[in-house]
Coordinates of C-alpha atoms in Angstrom, one line a residue:
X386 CA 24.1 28.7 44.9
X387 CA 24.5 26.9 48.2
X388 CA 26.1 29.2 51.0
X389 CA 29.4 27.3 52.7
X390 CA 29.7 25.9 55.8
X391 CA 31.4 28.6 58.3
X392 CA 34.9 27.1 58.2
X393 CA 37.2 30.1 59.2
X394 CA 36.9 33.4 60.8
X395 CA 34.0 35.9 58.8
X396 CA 36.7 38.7 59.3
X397 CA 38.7 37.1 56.5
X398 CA 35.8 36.3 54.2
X399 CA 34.8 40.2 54.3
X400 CA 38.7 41.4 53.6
X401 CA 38.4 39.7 50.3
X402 CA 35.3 40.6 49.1
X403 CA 35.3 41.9 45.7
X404 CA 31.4 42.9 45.6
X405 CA 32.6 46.7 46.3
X406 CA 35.4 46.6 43.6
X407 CA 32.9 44.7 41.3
X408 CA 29.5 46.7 41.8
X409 CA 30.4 49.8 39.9
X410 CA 30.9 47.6 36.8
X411 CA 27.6 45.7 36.6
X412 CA 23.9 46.9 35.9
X413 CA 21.9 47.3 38.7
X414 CA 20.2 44.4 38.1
X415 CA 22.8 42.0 38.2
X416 CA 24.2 43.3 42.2
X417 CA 20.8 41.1 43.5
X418 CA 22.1 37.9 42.8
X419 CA 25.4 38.7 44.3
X420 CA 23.5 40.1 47.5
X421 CA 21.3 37.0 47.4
X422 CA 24.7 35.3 48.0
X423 CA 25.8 37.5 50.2
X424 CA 22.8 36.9 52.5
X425 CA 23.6 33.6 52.2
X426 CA 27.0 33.4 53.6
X427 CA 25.7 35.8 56.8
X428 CA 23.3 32.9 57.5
X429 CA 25.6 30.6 57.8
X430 CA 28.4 33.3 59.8
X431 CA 31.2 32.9 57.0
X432 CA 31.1 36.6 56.3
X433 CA 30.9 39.6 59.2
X434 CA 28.4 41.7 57.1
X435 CA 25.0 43.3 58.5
X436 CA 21.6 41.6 57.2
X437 CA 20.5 45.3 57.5
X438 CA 23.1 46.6 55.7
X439 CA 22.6 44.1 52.4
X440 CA 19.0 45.0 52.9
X441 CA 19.7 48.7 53.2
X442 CA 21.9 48.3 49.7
X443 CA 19.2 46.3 48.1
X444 CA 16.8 49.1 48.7
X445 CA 19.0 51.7 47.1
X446 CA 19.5 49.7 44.1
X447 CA 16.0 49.1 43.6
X448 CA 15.1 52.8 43.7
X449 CA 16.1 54.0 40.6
X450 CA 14.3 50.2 38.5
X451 CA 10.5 50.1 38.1
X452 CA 10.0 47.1 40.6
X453 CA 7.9 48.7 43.4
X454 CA 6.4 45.9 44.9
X455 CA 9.8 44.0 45.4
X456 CA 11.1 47.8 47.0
X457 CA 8.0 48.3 49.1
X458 CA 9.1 44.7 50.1
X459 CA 12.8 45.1 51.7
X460 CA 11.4 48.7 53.0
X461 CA 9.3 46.4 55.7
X462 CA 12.3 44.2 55.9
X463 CA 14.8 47.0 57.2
X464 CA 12.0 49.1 59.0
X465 CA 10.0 46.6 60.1
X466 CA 6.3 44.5 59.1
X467 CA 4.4 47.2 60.5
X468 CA 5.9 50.5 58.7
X469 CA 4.2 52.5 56.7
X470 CA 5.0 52.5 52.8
X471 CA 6.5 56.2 52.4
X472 CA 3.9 58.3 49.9
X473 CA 6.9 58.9 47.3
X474 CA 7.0 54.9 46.7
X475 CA 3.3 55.0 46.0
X476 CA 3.5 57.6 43.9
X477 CA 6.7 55.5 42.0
X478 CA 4.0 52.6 41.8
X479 CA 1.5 54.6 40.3
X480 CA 3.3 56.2 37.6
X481 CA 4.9 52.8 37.1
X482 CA 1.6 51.4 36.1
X483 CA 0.4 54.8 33.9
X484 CA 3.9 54.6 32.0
X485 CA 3.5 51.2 31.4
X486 CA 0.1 51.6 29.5
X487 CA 1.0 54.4 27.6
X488 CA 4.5 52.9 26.4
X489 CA 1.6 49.3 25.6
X490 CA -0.3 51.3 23.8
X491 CA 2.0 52.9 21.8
X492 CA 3.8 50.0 20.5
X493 CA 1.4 47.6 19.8
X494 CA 1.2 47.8 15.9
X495 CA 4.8 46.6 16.6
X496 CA 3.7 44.1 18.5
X497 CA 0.9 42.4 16.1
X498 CA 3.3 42.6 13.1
X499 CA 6.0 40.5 15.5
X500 CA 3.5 38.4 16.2
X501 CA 2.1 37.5 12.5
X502 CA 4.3 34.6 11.7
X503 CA 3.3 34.3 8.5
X504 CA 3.7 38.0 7.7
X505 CA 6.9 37.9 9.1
X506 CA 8.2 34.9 7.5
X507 CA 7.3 36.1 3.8
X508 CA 9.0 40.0 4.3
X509 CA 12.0 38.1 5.8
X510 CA 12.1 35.7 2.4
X511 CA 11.6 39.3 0.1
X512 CA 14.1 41.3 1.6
X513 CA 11.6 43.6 3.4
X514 CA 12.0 42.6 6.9
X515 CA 13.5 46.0 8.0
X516 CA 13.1 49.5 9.1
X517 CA 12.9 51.3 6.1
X518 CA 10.3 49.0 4.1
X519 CA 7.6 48.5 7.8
X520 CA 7.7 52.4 8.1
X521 CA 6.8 53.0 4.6
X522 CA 4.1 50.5 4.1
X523 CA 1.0 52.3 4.8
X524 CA -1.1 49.3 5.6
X525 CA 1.1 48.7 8.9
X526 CA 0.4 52.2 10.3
X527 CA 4.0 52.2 11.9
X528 CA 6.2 55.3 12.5
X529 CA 9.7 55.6 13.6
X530 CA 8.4 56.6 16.5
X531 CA 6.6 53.0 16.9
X532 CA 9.5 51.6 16.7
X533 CA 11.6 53.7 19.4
X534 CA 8.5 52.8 21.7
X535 CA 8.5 49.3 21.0
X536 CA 12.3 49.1 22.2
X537 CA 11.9 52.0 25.3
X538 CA 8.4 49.1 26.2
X539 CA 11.6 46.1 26.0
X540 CA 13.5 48.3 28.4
X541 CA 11.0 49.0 31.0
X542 CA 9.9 45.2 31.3
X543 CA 13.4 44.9 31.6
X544 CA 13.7 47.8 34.4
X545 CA 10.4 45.9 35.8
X546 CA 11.9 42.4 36.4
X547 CA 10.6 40.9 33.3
X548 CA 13.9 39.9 32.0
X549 CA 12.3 37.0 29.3
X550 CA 9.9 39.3 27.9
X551 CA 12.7 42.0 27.6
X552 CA 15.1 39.3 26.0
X553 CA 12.2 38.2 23.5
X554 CA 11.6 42.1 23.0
X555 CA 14.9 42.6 22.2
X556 CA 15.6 39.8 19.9
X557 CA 12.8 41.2 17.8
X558 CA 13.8 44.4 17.8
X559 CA 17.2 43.3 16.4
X560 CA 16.2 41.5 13.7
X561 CA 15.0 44.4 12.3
X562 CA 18.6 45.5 11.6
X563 CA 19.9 42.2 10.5
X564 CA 20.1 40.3 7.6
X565 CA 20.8 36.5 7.9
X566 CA 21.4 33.9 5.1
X567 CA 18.5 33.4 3.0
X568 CA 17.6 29.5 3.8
X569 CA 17.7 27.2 0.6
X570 CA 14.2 25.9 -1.2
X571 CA 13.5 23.0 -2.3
X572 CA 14.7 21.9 -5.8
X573 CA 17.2 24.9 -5.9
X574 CA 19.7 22.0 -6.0
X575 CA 18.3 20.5 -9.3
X576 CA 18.4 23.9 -11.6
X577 CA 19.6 23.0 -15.3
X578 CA 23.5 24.3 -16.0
X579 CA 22.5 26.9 -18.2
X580 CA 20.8 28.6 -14.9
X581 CA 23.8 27.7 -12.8
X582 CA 25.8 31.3 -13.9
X583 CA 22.6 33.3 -12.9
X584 CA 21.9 31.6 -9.3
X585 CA 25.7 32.1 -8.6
X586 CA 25.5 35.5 -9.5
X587 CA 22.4 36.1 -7.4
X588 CA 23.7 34.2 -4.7
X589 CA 27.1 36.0 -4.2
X590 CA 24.4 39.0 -4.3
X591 CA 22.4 37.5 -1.6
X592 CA 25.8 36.8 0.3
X593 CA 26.7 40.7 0.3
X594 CA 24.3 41.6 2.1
X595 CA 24.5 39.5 5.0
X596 CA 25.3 40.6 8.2
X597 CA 28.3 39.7 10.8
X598 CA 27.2 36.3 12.0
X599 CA 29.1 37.1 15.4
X600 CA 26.5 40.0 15.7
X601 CA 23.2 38.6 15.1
X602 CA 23.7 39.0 11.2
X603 CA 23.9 43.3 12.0
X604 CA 24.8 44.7 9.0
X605 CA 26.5 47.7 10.7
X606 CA 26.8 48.5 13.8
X607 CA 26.2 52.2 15.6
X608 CA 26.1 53.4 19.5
X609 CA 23.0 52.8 20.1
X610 CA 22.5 49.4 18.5
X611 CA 25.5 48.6 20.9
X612 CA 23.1 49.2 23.9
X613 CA 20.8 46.5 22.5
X614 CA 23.2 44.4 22.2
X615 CA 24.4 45.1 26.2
X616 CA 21.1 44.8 26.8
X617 CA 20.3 41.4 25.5
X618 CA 23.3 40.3 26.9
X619 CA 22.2 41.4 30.4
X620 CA 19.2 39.7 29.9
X621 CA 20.2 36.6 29.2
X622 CA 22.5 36.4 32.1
X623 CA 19.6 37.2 34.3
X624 CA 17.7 34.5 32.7
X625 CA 20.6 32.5 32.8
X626 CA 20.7 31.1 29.8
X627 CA 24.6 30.5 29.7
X628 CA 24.7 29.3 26.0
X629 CA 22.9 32.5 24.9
X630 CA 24.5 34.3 27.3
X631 CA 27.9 33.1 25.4
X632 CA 26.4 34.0 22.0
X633 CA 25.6 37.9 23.2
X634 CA 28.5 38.2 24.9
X635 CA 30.9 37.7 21.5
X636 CA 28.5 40.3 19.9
X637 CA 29.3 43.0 22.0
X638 CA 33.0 42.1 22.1
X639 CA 32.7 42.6 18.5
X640 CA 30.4 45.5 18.4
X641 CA 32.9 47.4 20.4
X642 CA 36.0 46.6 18.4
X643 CA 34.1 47.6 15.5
X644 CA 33.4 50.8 16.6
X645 CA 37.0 50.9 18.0
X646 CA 38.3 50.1 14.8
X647 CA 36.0 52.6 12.5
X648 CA 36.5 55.5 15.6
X649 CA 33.5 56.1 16.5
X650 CA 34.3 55.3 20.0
X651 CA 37.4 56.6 21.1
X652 CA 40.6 54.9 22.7
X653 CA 39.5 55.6 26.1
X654 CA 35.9 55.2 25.3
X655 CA 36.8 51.5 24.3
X656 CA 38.9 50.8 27.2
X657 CA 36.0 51.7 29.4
X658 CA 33.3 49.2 27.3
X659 CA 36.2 46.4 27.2
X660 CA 36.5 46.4 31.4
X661 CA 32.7 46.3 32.0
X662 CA 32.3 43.5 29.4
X663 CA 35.2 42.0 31.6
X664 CA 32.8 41.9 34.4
X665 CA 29.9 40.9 32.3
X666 CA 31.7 38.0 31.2
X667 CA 32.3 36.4 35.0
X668 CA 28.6 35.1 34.6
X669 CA 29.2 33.6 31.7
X670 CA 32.6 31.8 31.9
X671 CA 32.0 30.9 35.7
X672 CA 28.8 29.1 34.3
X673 CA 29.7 27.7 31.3
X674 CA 28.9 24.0 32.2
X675 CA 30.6 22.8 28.9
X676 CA 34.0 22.9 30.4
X677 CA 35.6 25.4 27.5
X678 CA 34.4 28.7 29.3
X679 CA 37.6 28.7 31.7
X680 CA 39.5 28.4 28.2
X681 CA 38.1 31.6 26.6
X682 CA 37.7 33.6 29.6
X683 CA 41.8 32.9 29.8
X684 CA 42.3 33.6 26.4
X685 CA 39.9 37.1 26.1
X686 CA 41.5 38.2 29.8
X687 CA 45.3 37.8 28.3
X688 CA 44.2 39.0 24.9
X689 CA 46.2 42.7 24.1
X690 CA 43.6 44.9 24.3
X691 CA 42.0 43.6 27.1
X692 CA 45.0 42.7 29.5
X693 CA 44.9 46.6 29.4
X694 CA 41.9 46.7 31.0
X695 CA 42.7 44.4 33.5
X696 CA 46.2 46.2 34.2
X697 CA 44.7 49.7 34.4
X698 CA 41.0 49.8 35.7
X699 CA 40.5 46.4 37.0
X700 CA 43.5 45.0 38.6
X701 CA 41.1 42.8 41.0
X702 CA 39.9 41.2 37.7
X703 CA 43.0 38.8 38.4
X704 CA 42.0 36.4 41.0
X705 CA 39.4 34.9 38.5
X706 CA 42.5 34.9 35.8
X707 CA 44.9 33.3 38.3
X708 CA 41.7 30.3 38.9
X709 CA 41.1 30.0 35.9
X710 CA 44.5 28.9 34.5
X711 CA 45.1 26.9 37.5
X712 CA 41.5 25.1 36.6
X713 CA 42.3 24.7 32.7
X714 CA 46.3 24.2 32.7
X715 CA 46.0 20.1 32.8
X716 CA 43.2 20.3 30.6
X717 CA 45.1 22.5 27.8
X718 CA 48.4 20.2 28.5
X719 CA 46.1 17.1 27.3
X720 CA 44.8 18.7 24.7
X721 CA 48.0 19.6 23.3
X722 CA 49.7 16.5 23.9
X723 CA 49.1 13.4 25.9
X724 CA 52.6 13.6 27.1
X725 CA 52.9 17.4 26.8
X726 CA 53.3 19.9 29.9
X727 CA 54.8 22.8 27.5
X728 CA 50.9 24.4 27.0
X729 CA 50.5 24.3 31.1
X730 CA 53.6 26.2 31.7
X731 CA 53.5 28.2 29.1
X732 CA 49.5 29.8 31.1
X733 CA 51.4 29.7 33.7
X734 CA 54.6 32.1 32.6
X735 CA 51.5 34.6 30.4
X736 CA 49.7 34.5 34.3
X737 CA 52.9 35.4 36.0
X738 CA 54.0 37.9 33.6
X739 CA 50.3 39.6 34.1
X740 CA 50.7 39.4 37.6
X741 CA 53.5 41.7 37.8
X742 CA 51.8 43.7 35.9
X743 CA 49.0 44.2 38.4
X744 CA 48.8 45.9 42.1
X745 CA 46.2 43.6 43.4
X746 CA 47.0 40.6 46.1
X747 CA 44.9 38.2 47.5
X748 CA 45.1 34.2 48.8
X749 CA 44.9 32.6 45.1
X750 CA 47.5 34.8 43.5
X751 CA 50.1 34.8 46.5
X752 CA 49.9 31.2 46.2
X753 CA 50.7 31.0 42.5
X754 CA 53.1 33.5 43.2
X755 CA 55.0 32.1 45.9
X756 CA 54.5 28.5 44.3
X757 CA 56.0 29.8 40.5
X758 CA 58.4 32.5 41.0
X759 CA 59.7 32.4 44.4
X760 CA 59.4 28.4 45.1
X761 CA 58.5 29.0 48.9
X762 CA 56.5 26.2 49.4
X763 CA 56.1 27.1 53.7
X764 CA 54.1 30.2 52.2
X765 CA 52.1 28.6 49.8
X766 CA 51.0 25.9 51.7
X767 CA 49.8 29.1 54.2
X768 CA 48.2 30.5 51.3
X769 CA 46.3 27.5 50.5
X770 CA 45.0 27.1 53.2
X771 CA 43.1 30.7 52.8
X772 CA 42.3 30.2 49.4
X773 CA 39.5 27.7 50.5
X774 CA 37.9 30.4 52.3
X775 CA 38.4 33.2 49.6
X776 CA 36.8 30.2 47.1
X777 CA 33.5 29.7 49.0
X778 CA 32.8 33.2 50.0
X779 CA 33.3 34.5 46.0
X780 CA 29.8 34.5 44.1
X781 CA 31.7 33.2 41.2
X782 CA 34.1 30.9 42.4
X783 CA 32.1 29.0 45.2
X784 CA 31.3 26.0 42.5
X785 CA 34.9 25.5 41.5
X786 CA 36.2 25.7 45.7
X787 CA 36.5 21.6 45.9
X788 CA 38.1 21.3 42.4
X789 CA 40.3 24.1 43.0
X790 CA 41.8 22.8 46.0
X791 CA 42.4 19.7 43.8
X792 CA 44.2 21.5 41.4
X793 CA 46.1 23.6 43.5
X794 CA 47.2 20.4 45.3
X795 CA 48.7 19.3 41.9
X796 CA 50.1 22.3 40.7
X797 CA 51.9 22.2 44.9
X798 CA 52.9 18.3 44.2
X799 CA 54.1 19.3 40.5
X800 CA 56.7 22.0 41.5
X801 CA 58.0 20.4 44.6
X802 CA 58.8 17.0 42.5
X803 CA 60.3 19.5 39.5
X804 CA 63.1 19.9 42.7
X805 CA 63.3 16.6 44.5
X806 CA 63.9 13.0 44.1
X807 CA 62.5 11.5 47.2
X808 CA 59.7 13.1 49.0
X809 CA 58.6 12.4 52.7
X810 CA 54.6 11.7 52.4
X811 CA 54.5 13.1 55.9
X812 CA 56.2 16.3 54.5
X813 CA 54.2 16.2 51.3
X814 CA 50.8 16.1 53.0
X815 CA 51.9 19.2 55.5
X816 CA 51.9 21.2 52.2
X817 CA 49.1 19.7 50.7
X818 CA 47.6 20.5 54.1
X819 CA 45.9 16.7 54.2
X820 CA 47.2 13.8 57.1
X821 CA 49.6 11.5 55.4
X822 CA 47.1 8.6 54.8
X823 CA 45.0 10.9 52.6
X824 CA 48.0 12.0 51.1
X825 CA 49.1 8.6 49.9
X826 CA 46.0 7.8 48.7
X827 CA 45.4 11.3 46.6
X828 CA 48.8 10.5 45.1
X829 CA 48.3 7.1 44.2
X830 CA 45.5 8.1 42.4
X831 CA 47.3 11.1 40.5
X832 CA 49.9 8.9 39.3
X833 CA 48.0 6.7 37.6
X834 CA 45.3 9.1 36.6
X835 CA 48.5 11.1 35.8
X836 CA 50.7 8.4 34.7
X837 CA 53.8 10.4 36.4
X838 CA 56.7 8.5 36.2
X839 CA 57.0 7.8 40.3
X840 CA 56.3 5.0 42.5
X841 CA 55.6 5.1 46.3
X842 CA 57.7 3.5 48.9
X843 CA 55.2 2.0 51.6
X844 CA 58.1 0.7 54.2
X845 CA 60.0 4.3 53.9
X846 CA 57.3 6.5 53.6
X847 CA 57.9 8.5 51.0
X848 CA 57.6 9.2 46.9
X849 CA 60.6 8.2 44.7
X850 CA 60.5 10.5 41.4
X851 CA 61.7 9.0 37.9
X852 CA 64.3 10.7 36.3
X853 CA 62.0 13.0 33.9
X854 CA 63.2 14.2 30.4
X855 CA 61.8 16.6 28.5
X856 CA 61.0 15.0 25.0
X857 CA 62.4 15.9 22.0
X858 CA 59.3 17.2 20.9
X859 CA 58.8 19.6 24.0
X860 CA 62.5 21.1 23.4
X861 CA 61.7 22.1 19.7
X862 CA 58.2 23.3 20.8
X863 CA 59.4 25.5 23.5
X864 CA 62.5 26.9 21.6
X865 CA 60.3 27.8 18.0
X866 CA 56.9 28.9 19.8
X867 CA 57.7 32.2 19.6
X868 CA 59.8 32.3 16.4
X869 CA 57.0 34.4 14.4
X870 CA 56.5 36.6 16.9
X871 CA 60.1 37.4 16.7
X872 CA 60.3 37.1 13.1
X873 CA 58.0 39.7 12.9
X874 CA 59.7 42.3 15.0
X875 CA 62.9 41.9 13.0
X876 CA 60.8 42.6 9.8
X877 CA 59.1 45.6 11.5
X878 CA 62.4 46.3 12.5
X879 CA 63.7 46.2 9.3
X880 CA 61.0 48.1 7.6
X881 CA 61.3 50.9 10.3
X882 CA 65.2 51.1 9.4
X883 CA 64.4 51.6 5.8
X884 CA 61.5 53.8 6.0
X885 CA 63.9 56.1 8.2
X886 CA 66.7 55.4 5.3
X887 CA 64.3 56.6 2.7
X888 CA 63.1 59.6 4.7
X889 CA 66.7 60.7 5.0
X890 CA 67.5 60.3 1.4
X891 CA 64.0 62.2 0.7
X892 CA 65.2 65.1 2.9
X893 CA 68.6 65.7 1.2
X894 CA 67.0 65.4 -2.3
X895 CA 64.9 68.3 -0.9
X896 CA 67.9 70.2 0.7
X897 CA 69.6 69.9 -3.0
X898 CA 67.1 71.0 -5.0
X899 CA 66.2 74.3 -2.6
X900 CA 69.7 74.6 -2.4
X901 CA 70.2 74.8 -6.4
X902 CA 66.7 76.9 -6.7
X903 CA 68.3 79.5 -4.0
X904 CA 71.6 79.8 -6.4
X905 CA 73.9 78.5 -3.5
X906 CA 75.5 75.8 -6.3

């Protein structure tokens, strides 16, 4: 990422940095890029940090990892070329390199049977590519205990830096818990009918036993496999392989409601998991360059169970809500009509209703907020004007600054035609804080990108508005979309009413019949 230009004061930059509220929520690993950026932005004097400081930080994280050289490296940066290496840093080095040996050594039967192909291939085809069947052939000469190495080695390249061989480690080391579709041979299609009724039955066999596809093919799924699967999602951010990324990150999400679901992580267990994969996921939907991550990262943020999250342990979380919706609500009001703005507002109501639901404030969501609920358009356009510099100073935002701004210039042009018929372009380009020639031009372009039912008056200066009606379609749309959810809680309703009917009936039977037993009738 490409630090900003310094275009307002570095005080303001640093009062909305989220790295402090974010930190606590990431691995270690995962704070260097963000301090990479953070470096960046002192270089070019947008933010009022210390270069000694980040340095200073980065050194503490890198304390408790196994990458010594890269340490020994920032301990010259913050105390100079010349200073000597302190003696507990070589001793970190040296046991470094004698744990690494012994944790090689140990697992490298593993690491010749991952390696056969062939081998591999064939126990995978038989049903024998697994735990139970490698640790009980004798010929392999692997123990449990193999296989716990193999994974601790996967986790201390990972802890080293080596974040592709830890993925590649990791992938193997999952497979042996999964169990994916069998793939079809040839001339399995052109079996005579009287075999048809035993390859059905075998398949449907064959189909039991395969695991959740949203989890690598796991067939079950325990606390510890969980931590594989956080860390293979780590890894892949690191490598930043998005589309990998996106596949590991909806197998934790459904690791963890698994577990949630079967109790083997409570309530507040879960909560804790669900906010930390919140924070995970910023890598992934902030880098998702086929346009939909924006659209799932809205719809996981607003989803029950982790709106909580957001609401109780990570009400900062919103700012990358509140972008998000304002970078995907045109593009979800095409998609669910060409004429349709009902899918646009109806992000926009879910946003503001999680808004109030949240203690947190910054540029982006005062200007939604003063835009949507309070229709102050003298503080929004003051708001805007901050949000460019809250957008290129965020690590995951900076990429999305000039197409925010374009958006938000919409949403601003949008809501102040919902309320007028003819608009000054002077006026208009105030609050879109752009001169009034730039102005025109922008909105020229929007209403035919748009095709907005308006027209510009060159000799007046100024925007004349159609008269806009909501279409018949809209009105139906916005008065049924929530019909099942309301039919449902009359019938829960309902079923509460009777269950409490039946309960009282239940209890006077009982009342009768101890009455009768006691002689009282």
């Amino acid at each position: 990422m490409t630090a900003p230009t310094a275009a307002s004061s570095p005080a303001d930059a640093a009062t909305y940095d989220l790295t402090p509220l974010i930190s606590p929520y990431l691995d270690l690993h995962m704070m260097f890029p963000l301090l990479e950026y953070i470096d960046s932005l002192i270089s070019a004097k947008v933010i009022s940090y210390s270069s000694s400081d980040v340095a200073q930080a980065r050194l503490s994280l890198l304390k408790p990892t196994h990458m010594v050289d890269y340490a020994m490296d920032i301990y010259r940066e913050v105390h100079g070329e010349e200073a000597e290496i302190p003696a507990e840093m070589e001793d970190q080095k040296r046991e470094v390199f004698r744990e690494l040996e012994e944790l090689r050594e140990g697992q490298i039967k593993m690491d010749e049977l991952f390696r056969n192909d062939e081998l591999r291939a064939n126990l995978v085809q038989s049903n024998q590519w697994n735990v139970k069947f490698i640790t009980s052939e004798p010929g392999f000469e692997i123990t449990p205990e193999t296989i716990v190495t193999y994974y601790k080695f996967a986790k201390f390249n990972y802890d080293c830096g080596d974040y592709q061989q830890g993925r590649d480690m990791l992938e193997n080391y999952i497979s042996l818990f999964a169990s994916p579709p069998k793939p079809q041979k040839e001339g399995e299609d052109d079996e005579e009918d009287d075999g048809l009724a035993g390859a059905s039955s075998k398949t449907s066999a064959e189909d039991e036993k395969t695991g959740n596809p949203n989890m690598y093919y796991l067939t079950s799924i325990d606390t510890n496999l969980l931590q594989v699967l956080w860390g293979k999602l780590s890894c892949e951010i690191l490598v930043e392989d998005w589309e990998e990324a996106s596949i590991a990150l909806v197998a934790v999400k459904t690791a963890i409601e698994s577990l949630a679901s079967s109790h083997k992580l409570t309530s507040l267990e879960a909560l804790h998991q669900r906010t930390w994969l919140l924070h995970w996921s910023l890598f992934v939907f902030w880098n998702d360059a086929s346009g939909k991550g924006l659209e799932s990262m809205v719809e996981l943020f607003t989803s029950e169970k982790y709106l909580q999250a957001v609401t109780t342990h990570a009400p900062h979380l919103l700012r990358y809500l509140t972008a998000a919706v304002l970078l995907c609500k045109r593009r979800a009001a095409k998609k669910a009509g060409s004429n349709s703005n009902a899918e646009g507002r109806r992000l926009l109501r879910d946003l503001v209703k999680v808004m109030q639901q949240c203690e947190y404030s910054d540029p982006i969501v005062e200007f939604v907020d003063k835009l949507s609920v309070k229709f102050d358009f003298e503080a929004a356009q003051s708001q805007l004007e901050r949000c460019e510099t809250v957008l290129s100073s965020d690590f995951f935002l900076c990429k999305q600054t000039e197409l925010f701004m374009e958006e938000a210039r919409v949403f601003v042009f949008e809501n102040y035609c919902r309320i007028h018929h003819k608009i000054d372009l002077k006026n208009l380009g105030e609050k879109l804080a752009m001169d009034r020639d730039r102005a025109e031009r922008w909105i020229v372009d929007l209403i035919r990108n748009a095709m907005l039912d308006a027209k510009i008056d060159s000799e007046e200066g100024c925007v004349v508005m159609g008269a806009g009606t909501v279409s018949v379609y809209e009105q139906v749309m916005e008065k049924t979309r929530d019909l099942t959810a309301r039919s449902g809680g009359l019938a829960a309703n309902l079923r509460g009413y009777l269950n409490d009917v039946k309960r009282a009936k239940s209890n006077r039977e009982r009342k009768a019949r101890e009455a009768m037993e006691s002689g009282e009738y």
